[in-house]
PDB file of N, CA and C in Angstrom:
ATOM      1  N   UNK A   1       8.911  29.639  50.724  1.00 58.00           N
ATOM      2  CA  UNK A   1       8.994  28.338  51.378  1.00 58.00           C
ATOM      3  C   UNK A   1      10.210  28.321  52.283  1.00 58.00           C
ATOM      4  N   UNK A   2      10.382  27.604  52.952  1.00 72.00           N
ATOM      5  CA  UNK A   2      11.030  27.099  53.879  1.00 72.00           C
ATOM      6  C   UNK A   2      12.279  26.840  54.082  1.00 72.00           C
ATOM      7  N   UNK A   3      12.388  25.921  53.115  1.00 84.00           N
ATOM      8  CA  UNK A   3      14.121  25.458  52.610  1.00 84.00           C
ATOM      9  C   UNK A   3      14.397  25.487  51.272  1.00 84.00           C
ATOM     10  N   UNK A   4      15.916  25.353  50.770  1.00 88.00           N
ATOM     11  CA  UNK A   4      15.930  25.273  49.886  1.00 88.00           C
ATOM     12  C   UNK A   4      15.544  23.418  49.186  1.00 88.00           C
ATOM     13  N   UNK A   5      15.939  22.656  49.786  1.00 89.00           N
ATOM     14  CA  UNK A   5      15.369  21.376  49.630  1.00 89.00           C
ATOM     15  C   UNK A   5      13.370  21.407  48.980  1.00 89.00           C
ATOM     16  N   UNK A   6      12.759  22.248  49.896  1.00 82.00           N
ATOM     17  CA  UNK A   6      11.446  22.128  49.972  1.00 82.00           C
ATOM     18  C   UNK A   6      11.548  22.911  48.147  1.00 82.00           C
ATOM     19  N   UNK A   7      11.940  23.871  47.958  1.00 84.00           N
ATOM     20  CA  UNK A   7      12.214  24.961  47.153  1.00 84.00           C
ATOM     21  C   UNK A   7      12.327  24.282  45.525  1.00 84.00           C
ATOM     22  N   UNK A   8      13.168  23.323  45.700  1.00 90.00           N
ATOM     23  CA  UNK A   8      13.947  22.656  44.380  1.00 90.00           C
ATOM     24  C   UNK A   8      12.636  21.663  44.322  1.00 90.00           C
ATOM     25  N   UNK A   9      12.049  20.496  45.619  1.00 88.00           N
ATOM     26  CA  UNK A   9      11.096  19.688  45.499  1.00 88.00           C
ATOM     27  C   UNK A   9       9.595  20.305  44.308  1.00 88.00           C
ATOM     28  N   UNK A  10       9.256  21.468  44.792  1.00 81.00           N
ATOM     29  CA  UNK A  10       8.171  22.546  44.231  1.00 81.00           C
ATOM     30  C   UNK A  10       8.593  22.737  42.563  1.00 81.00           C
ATOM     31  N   UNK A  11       9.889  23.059  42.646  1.00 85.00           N
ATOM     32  CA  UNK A  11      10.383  23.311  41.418  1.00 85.00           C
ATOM     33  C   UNK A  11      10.163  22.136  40.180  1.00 85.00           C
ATOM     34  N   UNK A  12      10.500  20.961  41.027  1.00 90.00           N
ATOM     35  CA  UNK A  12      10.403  19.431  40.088  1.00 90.00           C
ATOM     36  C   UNK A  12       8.812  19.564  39.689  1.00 90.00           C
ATOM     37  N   UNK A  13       8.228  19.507  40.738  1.00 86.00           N
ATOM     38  CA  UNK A  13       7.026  19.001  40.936  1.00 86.00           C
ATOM     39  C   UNK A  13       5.977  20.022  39.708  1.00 86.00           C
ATOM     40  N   UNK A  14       6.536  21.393  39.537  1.00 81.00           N
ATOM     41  CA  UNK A  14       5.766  22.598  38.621  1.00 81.00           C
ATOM     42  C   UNK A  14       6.844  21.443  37.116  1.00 81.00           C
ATOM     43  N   UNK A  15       7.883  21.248  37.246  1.00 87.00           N
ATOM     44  CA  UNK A  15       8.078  20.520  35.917  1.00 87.00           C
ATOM     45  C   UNK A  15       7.030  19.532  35.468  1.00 87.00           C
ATOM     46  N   UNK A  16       7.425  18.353  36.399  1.00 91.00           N
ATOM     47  CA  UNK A  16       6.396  17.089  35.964  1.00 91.00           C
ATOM     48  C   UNK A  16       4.581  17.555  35.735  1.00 91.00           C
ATOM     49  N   UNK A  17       4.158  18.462  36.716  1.00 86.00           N
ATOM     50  CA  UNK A  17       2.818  18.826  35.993  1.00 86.00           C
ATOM     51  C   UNK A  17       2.621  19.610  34.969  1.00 86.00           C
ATOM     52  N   UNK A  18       3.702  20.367  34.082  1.00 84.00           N
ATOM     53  CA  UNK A  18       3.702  20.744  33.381  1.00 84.00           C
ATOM     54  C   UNK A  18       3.881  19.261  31.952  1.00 84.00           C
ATOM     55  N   UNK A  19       4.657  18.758  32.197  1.00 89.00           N
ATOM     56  CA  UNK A  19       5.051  17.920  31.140  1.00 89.00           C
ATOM     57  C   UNK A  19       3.703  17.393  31.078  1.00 89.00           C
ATOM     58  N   UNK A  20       2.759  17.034  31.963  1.00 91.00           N
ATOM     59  CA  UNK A  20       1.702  15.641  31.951  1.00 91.00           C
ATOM     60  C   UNK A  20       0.707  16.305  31.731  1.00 91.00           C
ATOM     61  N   UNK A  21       0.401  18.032  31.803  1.00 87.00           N
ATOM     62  CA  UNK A  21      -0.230  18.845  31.545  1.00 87.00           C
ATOM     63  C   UNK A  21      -0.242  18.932  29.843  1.00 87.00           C
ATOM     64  N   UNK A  22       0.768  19.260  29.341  1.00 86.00           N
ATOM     65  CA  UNK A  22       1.298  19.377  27.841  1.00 86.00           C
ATOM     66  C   UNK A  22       0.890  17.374  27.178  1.00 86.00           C
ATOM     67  N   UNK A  23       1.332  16.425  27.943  1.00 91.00           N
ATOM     68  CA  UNK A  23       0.375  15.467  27.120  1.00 91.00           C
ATOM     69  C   UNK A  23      -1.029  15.244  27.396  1.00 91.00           C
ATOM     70  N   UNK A  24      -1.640  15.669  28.382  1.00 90.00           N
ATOM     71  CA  UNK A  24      -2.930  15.658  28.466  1.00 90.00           C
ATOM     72  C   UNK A  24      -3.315  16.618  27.425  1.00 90.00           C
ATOM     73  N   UNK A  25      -3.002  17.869  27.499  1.00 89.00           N
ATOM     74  CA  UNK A  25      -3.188  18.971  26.177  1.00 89.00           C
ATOM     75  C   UNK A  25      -3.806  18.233  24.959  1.00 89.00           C
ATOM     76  N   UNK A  26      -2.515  17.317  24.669  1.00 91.00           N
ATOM     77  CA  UNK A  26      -2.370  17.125  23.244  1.00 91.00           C
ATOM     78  C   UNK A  26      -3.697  15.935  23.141  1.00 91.00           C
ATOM     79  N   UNK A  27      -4.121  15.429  24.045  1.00 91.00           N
ATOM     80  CA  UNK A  27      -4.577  14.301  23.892  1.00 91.00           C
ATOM     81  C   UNK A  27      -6.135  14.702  23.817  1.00 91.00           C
ATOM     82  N   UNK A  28      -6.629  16.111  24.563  1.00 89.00           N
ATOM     83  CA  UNK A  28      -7.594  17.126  24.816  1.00 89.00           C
ATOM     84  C   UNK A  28      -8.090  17.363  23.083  1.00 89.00           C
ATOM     85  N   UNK A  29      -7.010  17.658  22.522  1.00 91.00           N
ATOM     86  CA  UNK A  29      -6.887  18.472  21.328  1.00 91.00           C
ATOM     87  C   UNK A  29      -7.424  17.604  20.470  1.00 91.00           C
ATOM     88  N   UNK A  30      -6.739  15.951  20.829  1.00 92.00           N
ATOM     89  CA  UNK A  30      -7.061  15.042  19.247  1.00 92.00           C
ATOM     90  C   UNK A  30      -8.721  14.828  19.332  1.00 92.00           C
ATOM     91  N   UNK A  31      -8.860  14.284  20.559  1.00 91.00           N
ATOM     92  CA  UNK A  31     -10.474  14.197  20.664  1.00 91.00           C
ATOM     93  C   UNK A  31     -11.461  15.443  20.903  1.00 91.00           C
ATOM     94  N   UNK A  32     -10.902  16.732  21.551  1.00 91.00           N
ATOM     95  CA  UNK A  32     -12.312  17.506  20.908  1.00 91.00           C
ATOM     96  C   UNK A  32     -11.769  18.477  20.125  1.00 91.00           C
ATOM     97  N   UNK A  33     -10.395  18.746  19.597  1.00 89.00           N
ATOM     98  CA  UNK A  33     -10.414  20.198  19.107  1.00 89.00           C
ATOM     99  C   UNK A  33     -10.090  21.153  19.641  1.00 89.00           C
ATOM    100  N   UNK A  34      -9.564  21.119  21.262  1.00 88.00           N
ATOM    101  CA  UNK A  34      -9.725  22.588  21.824  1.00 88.00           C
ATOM    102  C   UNK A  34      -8.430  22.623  22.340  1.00 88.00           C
ATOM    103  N   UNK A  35      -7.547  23.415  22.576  1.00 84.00           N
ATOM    104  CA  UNK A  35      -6.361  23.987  22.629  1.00 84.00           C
ATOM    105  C   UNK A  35      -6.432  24.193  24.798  1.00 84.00           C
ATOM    106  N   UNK A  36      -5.633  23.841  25.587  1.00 81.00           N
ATOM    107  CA  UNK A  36      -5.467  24.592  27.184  1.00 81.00           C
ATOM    108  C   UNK A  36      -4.245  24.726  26.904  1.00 81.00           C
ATOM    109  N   UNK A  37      -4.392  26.374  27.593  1.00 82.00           N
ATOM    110  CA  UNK A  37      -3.100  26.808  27.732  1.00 82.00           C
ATOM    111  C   UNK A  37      -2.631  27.167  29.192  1.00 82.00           C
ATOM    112  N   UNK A  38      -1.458  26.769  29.518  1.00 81.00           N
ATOM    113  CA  UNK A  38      -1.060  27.107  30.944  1.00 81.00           C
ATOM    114  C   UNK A  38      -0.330  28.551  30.820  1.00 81.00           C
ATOM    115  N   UNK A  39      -0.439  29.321  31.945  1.00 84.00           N
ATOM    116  CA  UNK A  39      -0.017  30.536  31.945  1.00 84.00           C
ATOM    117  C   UNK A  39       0.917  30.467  33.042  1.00 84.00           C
ATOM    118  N   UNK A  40       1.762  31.197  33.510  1.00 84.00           N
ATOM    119  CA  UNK A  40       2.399  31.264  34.481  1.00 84.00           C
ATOM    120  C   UNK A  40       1.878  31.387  36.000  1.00 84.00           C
ATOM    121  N   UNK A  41       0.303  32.346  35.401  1.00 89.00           N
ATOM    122  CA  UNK A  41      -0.384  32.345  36.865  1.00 89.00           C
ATOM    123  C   UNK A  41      -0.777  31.055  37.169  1.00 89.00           C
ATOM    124  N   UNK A  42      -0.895  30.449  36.376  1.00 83.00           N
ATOM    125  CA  UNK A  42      -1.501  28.834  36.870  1.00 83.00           C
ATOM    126  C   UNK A  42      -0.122  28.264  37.248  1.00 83.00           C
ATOM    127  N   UNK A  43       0.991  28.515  37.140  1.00 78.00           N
ATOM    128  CA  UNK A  43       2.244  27.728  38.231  1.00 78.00           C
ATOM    129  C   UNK A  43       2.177  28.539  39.807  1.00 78.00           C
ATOM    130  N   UNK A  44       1.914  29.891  39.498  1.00 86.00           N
ATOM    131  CA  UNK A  44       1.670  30.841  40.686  1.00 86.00           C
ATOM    132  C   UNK A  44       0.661  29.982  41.870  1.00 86.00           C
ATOM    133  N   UNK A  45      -0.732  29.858  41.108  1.00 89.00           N
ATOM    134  CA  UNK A  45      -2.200  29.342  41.923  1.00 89.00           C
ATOM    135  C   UNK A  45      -1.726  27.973  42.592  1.00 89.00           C
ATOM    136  N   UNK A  46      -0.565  26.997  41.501  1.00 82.00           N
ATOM    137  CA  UNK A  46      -0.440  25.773  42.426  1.00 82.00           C
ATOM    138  C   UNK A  46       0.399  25.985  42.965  1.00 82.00           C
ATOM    139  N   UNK A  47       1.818  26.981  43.037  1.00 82.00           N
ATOM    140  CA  UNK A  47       2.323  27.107  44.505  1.00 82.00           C
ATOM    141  C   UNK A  47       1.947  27.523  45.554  1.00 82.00           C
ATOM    142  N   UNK A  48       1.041  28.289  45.466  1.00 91.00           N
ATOM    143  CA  UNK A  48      -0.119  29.278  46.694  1.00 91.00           C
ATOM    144  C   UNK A  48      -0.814  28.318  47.142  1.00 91.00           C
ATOM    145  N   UNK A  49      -1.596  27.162  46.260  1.00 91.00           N
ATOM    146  CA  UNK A  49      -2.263  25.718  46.440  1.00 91.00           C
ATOM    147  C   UNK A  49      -1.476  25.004  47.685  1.00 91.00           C
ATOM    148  N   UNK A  50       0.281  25.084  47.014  1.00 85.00           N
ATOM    149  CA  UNK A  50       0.856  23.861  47.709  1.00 85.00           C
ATOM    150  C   UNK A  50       0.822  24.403  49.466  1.00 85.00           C
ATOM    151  N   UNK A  51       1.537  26.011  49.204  1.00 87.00           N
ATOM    152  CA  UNK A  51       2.059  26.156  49.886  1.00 87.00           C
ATOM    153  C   UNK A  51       0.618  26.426  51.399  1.00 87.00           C
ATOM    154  N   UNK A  52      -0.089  26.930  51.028  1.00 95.00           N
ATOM    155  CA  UNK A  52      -2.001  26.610  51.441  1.00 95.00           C
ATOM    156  C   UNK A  52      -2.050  25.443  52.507  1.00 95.00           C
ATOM    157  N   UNK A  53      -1.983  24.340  51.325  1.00 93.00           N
ATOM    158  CA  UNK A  53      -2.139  23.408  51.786  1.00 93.00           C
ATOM    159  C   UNK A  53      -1.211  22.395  53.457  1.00 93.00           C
ATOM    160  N   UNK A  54       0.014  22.736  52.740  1.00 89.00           N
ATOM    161  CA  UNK A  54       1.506  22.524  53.656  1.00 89.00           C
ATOM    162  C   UNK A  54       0.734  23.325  54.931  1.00 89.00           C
ATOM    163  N   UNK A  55       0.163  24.612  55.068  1.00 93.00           N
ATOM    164  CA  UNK A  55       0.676  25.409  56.472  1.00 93.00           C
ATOM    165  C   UNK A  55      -0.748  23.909  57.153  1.00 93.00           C
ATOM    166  N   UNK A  56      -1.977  24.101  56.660  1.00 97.00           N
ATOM    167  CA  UNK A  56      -2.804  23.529  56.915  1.00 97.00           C
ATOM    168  C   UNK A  56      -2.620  22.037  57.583  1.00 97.00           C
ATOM    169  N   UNK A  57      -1.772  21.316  56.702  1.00 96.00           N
ATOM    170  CA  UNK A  57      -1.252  19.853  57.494  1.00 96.00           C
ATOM    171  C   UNK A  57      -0.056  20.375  58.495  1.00 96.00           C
ATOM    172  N   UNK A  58       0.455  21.150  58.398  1.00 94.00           N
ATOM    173  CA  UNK A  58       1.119  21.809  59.571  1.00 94.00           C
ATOM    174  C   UNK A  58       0.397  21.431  61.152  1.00 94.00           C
ATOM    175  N   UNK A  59      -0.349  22.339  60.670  1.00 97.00           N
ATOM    176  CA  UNK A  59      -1.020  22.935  62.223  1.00 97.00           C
ATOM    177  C   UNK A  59      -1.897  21.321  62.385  1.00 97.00           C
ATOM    178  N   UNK A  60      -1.864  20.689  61.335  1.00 97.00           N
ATOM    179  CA  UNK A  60      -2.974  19.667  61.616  1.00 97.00           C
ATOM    180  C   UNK A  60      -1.739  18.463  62.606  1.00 97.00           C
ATOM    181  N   UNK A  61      -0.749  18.523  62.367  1.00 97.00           N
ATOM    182  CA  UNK A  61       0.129  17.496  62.759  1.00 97.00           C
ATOM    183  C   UNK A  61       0.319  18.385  63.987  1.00 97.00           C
ATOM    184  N   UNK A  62       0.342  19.424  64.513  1.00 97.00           N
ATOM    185  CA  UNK A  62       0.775  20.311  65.597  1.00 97.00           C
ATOM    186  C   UNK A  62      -0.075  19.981  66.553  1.00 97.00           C
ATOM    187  N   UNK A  63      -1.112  19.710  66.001  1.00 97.00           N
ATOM    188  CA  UNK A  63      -2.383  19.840  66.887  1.00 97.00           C
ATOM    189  C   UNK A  63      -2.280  18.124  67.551  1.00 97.00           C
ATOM    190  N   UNK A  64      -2.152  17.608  66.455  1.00 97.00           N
ATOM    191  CA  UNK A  64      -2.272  16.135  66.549  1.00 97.00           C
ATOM    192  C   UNK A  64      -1.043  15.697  67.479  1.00 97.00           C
ATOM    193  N   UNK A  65       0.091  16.130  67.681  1.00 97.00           N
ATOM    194  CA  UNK A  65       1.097  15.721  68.662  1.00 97.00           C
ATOM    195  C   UNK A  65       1.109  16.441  69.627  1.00 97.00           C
ATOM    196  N   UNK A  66       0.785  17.802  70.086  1.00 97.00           N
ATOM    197  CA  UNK A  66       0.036  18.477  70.955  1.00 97.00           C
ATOM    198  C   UNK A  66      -0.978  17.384  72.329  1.00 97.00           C
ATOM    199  N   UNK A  67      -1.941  16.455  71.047  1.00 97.00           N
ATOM    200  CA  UNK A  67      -2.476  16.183  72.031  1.00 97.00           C
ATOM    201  C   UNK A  67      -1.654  14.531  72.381  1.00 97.00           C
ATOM    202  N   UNK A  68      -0.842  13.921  71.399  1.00 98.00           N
ATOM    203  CA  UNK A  68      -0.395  12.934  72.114  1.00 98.00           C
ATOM    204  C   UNK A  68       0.575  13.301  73.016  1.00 98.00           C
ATOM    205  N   UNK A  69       0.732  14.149  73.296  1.00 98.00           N
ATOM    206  CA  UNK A  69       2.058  14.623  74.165  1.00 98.00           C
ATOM    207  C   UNK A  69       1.298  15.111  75.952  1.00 98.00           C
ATOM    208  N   UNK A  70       0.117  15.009  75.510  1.00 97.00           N
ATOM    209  CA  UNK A  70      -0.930  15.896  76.653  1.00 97.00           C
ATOM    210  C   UNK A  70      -1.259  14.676  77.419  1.00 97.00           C
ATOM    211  N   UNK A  71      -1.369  13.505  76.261  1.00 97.00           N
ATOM    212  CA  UNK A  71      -2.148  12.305  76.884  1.00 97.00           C
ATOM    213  C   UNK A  71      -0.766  11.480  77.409  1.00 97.00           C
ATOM    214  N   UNK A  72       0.177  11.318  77.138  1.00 97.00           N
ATOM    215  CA  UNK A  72       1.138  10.812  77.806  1.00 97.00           C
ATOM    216  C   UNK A  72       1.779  11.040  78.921  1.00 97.00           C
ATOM    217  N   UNK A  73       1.616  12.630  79.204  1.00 97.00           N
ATOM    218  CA  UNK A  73       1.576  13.306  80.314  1.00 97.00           C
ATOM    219  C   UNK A  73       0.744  12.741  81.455  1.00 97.00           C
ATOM    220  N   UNK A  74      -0.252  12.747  80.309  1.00 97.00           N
ATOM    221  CA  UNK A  74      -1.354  12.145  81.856  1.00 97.00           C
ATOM    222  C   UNK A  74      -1.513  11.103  82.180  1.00 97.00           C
ATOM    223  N   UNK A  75      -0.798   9.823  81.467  1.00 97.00           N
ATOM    224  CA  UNK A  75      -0.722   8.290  81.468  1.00 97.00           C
ATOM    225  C   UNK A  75       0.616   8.356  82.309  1.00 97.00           C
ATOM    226  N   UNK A  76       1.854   9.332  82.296  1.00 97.00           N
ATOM    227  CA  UNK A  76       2.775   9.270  83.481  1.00 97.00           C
ATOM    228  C   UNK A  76       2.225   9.513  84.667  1.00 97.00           C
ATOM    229  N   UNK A  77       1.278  10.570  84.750  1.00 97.00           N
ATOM    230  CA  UNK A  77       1.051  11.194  86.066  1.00 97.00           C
ATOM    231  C   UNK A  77       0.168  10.123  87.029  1.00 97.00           C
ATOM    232  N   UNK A  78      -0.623   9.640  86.042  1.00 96.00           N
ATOM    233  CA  UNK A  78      -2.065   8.194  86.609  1.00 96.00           C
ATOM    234  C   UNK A  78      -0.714   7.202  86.997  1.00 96.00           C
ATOM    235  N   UNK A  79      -0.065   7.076  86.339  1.00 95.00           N
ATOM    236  CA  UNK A  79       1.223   6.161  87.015  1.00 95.00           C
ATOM    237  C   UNK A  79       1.780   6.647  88.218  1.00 95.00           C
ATOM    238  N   UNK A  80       2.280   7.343  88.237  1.00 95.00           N
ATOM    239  CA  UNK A  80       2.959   8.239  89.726  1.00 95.00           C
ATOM    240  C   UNK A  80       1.869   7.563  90.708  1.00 95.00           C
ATOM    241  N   UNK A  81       0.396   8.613  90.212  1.00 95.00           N
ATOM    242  CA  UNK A  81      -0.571   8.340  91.555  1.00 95.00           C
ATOM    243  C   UNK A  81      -0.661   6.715  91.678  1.00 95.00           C
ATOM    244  N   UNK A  82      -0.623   6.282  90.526  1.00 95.00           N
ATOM    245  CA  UNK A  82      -0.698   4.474  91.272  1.00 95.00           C
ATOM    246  C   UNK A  82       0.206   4.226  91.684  1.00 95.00           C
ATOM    247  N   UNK A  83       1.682   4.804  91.659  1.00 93.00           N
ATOM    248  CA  UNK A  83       2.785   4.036  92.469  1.00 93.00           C
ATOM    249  C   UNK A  83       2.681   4.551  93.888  1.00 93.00           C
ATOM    250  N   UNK A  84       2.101   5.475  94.010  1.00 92.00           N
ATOM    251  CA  UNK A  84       2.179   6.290  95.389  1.00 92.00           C
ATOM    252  C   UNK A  84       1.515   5.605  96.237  1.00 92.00           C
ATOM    253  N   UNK A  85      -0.445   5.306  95.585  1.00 92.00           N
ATOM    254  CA  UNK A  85      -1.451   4.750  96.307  1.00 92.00           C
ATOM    255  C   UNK A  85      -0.911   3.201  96.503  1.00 92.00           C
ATOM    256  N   UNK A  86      -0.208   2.184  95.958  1.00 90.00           N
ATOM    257  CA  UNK A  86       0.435   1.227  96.272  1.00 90.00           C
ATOM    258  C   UNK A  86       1.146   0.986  97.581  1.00 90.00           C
ATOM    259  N   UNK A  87       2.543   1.883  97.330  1.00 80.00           N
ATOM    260  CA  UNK A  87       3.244   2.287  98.623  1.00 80.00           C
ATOM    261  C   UNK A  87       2.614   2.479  99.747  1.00 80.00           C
TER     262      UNK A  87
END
């Protein structure tokens, strides 16, 4: 990842789903009996998840100011030509 900020955020975030993971567990267990166990690859799959996900809204916000930046361009330029055709 990126920063260390982003780094420590990931870090919290593998805590708290672990904790809510471990009472869902228990709560799994009273009503049917059956034991989930988290493995380390399953902290692995949701950082690969997060980090997946992050490049994806990336490029999606890139794209998305890309084009407001294209269209403002061209709302200056339609301005120019109307100040010109005025004059």
């Amino acid at each position: 990842l990126e920063s260390e900020e982003i780094n420590k955020a990931v870090a919290r975030a593998c805590v708290d789903v672990h904790l809510s993971i471990t009472k869902a567990n228990e709560l799994f267990y009273s009503e049917l009996r059956r034991k989930y166990y988290i493995t380390p690859k399953s902290y692995l799959d949701l950082i690969n998840m997060y980090v997946q996900l992050l490049a994806e809204k990336r490029e999606e916000y890139s794209v998305s100011r890309d084009r407001l930046v294209n269209g403002l361009n061209k709302l200056t330029q339609t301005n120019e030509v109307v100040d010109t055709m005025k004059e």
